[in-house]
Rosetta silent file (secondary structure, phi, psi, omega in degrees, C-alpha in Angstrom):
SEQUENCE: MSYSQQKKLFETVKRYQSKFEPKELSDFKMLFKRHIDDEDLDKLSFERLVKLHEKYHLNRPKKNYDHFFKKSDDE
SCORE:     score description
SCORE:     0.000 S_00000001
   1 L     0.000  132.398  177.102   -1.034   -4.383    2.936 S_00000001
   2 L  -126.908  165.604 -178.395   -3.178   -3.978    5.994 S_00000001
   3 H   -65.121  -34.808  179.914   -4.963   -6.385    8.237 S_00000001
   4 H   -66.372  -39.507  175.833   -8.362   -5.197    6.997 S_00000001
   5 H   -62.502  -45.094 -179.818   -7.415   -5.947    3.368 S_00000001
   6 H   -59.126  -44.658 -178.380   -6.140   -9.341    4.419 S_00000001
   7 H   -63.468  -43.595  179.354   -9.368  -10.057    6.289 S_00000001
   8 H   -63.231  -41.767  178.946  -11.559   -9.097    3.309 S_00000001
   9 H   -63.051  -43.358  179.173   -9.531  -11.279    0.964 S_00000001
  10 H   -63.595  -40.294  179.102   -9.807  -14.266    3.295 S_00000001
  11 H   -62.721  -38.089 -179.283  -13.555  -13.807    3.642 S_00000001
  12 H   -73.966  -47.749 -175.167  -13.951  -13.746   -0.119 S_00000001
  13 H   -70.410  -27.533 -178.108  -11.555  -16.565   -0.979 S_00000001
  14 H   -59.361  -30.955 -179.558  -12.892  -18.819    1.771 S_00000001
  15 L   -67.007  -20.846 -174.392  -16.117  -19.321   -0.195 S_00000001
  16 L  -102.805   15.074 -177.953  -14.209  -20.958   -3.052 S_00000001
  17 H   -56.484  -35.524 -176.831  -12.343  -23.611   -1.053 S_00000001
  18 H   -67.978  -19.881 -179.034  -14.233  -26.441   -2.697 S_00000001
  19 H   -92.316   -7.496 -176.423  -12.882  -25.393   -6.109 S_00000001
  20 L   -67.557  149.528  169.640   -9.227  -25.308   -5.071 S_00000001
  21 L   -78.306  161.882 -176.850   -6.647  -27.712   -6.406 S_00000001
  22 H   -55.603  -41.358  179.396   -4.846  -29.762   -3.718 S_00000001
  23 H   -65.201  -43.119  178.960   -1.750  -27.537   -3.733 S_00000001
  24 H   -64.571  -38.147  179.801   -3.852  -24.389   -3.517 S_00000001
  25 H   -64.957  -43.088  178.831   -5.888  -25.843   -0.687 S_00000001
  26 H   -66.028  -38.959  175.592   -2.818  -26.659    1.387 S_00000001
  27 H   -62.732  -44.302 -179.127   -1.423  -23.158    0.759 S_00000001
  28 H   -63.325  -43.016  179.249   -4.709  -21.588    1.724 S_00000001
  29 H   -61.066  -41.251  178.848   -4.971  -23.610    4.938 S_00000001
  30 H   -64.478  -45.347  178.972   -1.459  -22.579    5.938 S_00000001
  31 H   -64.418  -38.778 -179.107   -2.186  -18.918    5.185 S_00000001
  32 H   -67.168  -37.800  176.398   -5.498  -19.087    7.007 S_00000001
  33 H   -61.426  -40.097  177.203   -3.860  -20.543   10.131 S_00000001
  34 H   -65.377  -36.188  178.885   -1.465  -17.609   10.124 S_00000001
  35 H   -67.936  -41.814  178.859   -4.403  -15.251    9.760 S_00000001
  36 H   -62.214  -34.973  179.437   -6.246  -16.874   12.678 S_00000001
  37 L   -80.239   11.120  179.237   -3.154  -16.414   14.832 S_00000001
  38 L    59.854   38.670  175.347   -3.324  -12.655   14.077 S_00000001
  39 L   -99.395  141.669  172.026   -0.141  -12.633   12.074 S_00000001
  40 L   -79.687  138.297  179.697    0.366  -10.240    9.206 S_00000001
  41 L   -76.874  144.102  175.276    1.265  -12.033    6.019 S_00000001
  42 L   -75.069  177.183 -173.202    4.596  -11.276    4.433 S_00000001
  43 H   -60.626  -45.790 -178.238    4.783   -9.959    0.890 S_00000001
  44 H   -66.814  -40.757  179.393    5.055  -13.352   -0.844 S_00000001
  45 H   -66.225  -41.392  178.476    2.249  -14.912    1.172 S_00000001
  46 H   -63.686  -38.117  177.660   -0.005  -11.950    0.542 S_00000001
  47 H   -63.644  -38.511  176.761    0.711  -12.221   -3.190 S_00000001
  48 H   -63.477  -40.769  177.873   -0.331  -15.889   -3.138 S_00000001
  49 H   -64.111  -41.686  178.696   -3.568  -14.920   -1.440 S_00000001
  50 H   -64.971  -38.977  178.054   -4.198  -12.208   -4.032 S_00000001
  51 H   -63.018  -40.940  176.313   -3.533  -14.688   -6.854 S_00000001
  52 H   -62.435  -42.218  179.308   -6.116  -17.063   -5.399 S_00000001
  53 H   -62.150  -45.101 -179.428   -8.562  -14.192   -5.162 S_00000001
  54 H   -66.547  -34.090 -177.140   -7.962  -13.142   -8.764 S_00000001
  55 H   -72.688  -40.689 -171.018   -8.265  -16.697  -10.027 S_00000001
  56 H  -103.986  -27.751 -176.866  -11.533  -17.643   -8.338 S_00000001
  57 L   -93.878  113.401  178.623  -13.424  -14.452   -7.574 S_00000001
  58 L   -99.130  123.519  178.439  -15.059  -13.000  -10.645 S_00000001
  59 L   -90.482   94.529 -178.835  -16.280   -9.463  -10.279 S_00000001
  60 L   -88.706  138.071  177.707  -19.308   -9.447  -12.484 S_00000001
  61 L   -69.511  145.549  178.593  -20.997   -6.129  -13.171 S_00000001
  62 L   -74.894  139.356 -178.272  -24.494   -5.793  -11.817 S_00000001
  63 L   -81.900  146.001 -179.301  -27.170   -5.826  -14.457 S_00000001
  64 L  -100.264  116.043 -178.397  -29.424   -2.851  -14.850 S_00000001
  65 L  -107.268   18.743 -177.727  -33.114   -3.781  -14.948 S_00000001
  66 H   -61.451  -34.216 -177.867  -34.517   -0.248  -14.891 S_00000001
  67 H   -64.586  -19.868  177.069  -35.907   -0.513  -18.406 S_00000001
  68 H   -77.617  -23.950 -172.783  -38.345   -3.205  -17.202 S_00000001
  69 H  -105.197   -3.455  178.204  -39.850   -0.931  -14.561 S_00000001
  70 L   -89.121  143.525  176.971  -40.207    2.327  -16.486 S_00000001
  71 L   -77.526  141.078  179.273  -43.465    3.214  -18.135 S_00000001
  72 L   -79.869  158.359 -178.505  -43.266    3.576  -21.842 S_00000001
  73 L   -77.017  -17.296 -177.855  -44.247    6.852  -23.517 S_00000001
  74 L   -71.258  -25.038 -174.293  -46.753    5.118  -25.814 S_00000001
  75 L   -84.080    0.000    0.000  -49.242    4.425  -23.045 S_00000001
């Protein structure tokens, strides 16, 4: 775990605060305060942050629209 990983996770998870359950929100606020104070998260805290990230952040594949912009051979 590095500070840069921690920072990226917080930036991503922060967008989903409105979807959190009350318990998750209180955990996130506590973790975020520790992050603001430039503290490295311990192993358990980092795992909680990763679980929040996995639960709310969906990595959707980007769609390929190239077939719309290519000229067909019939023309």
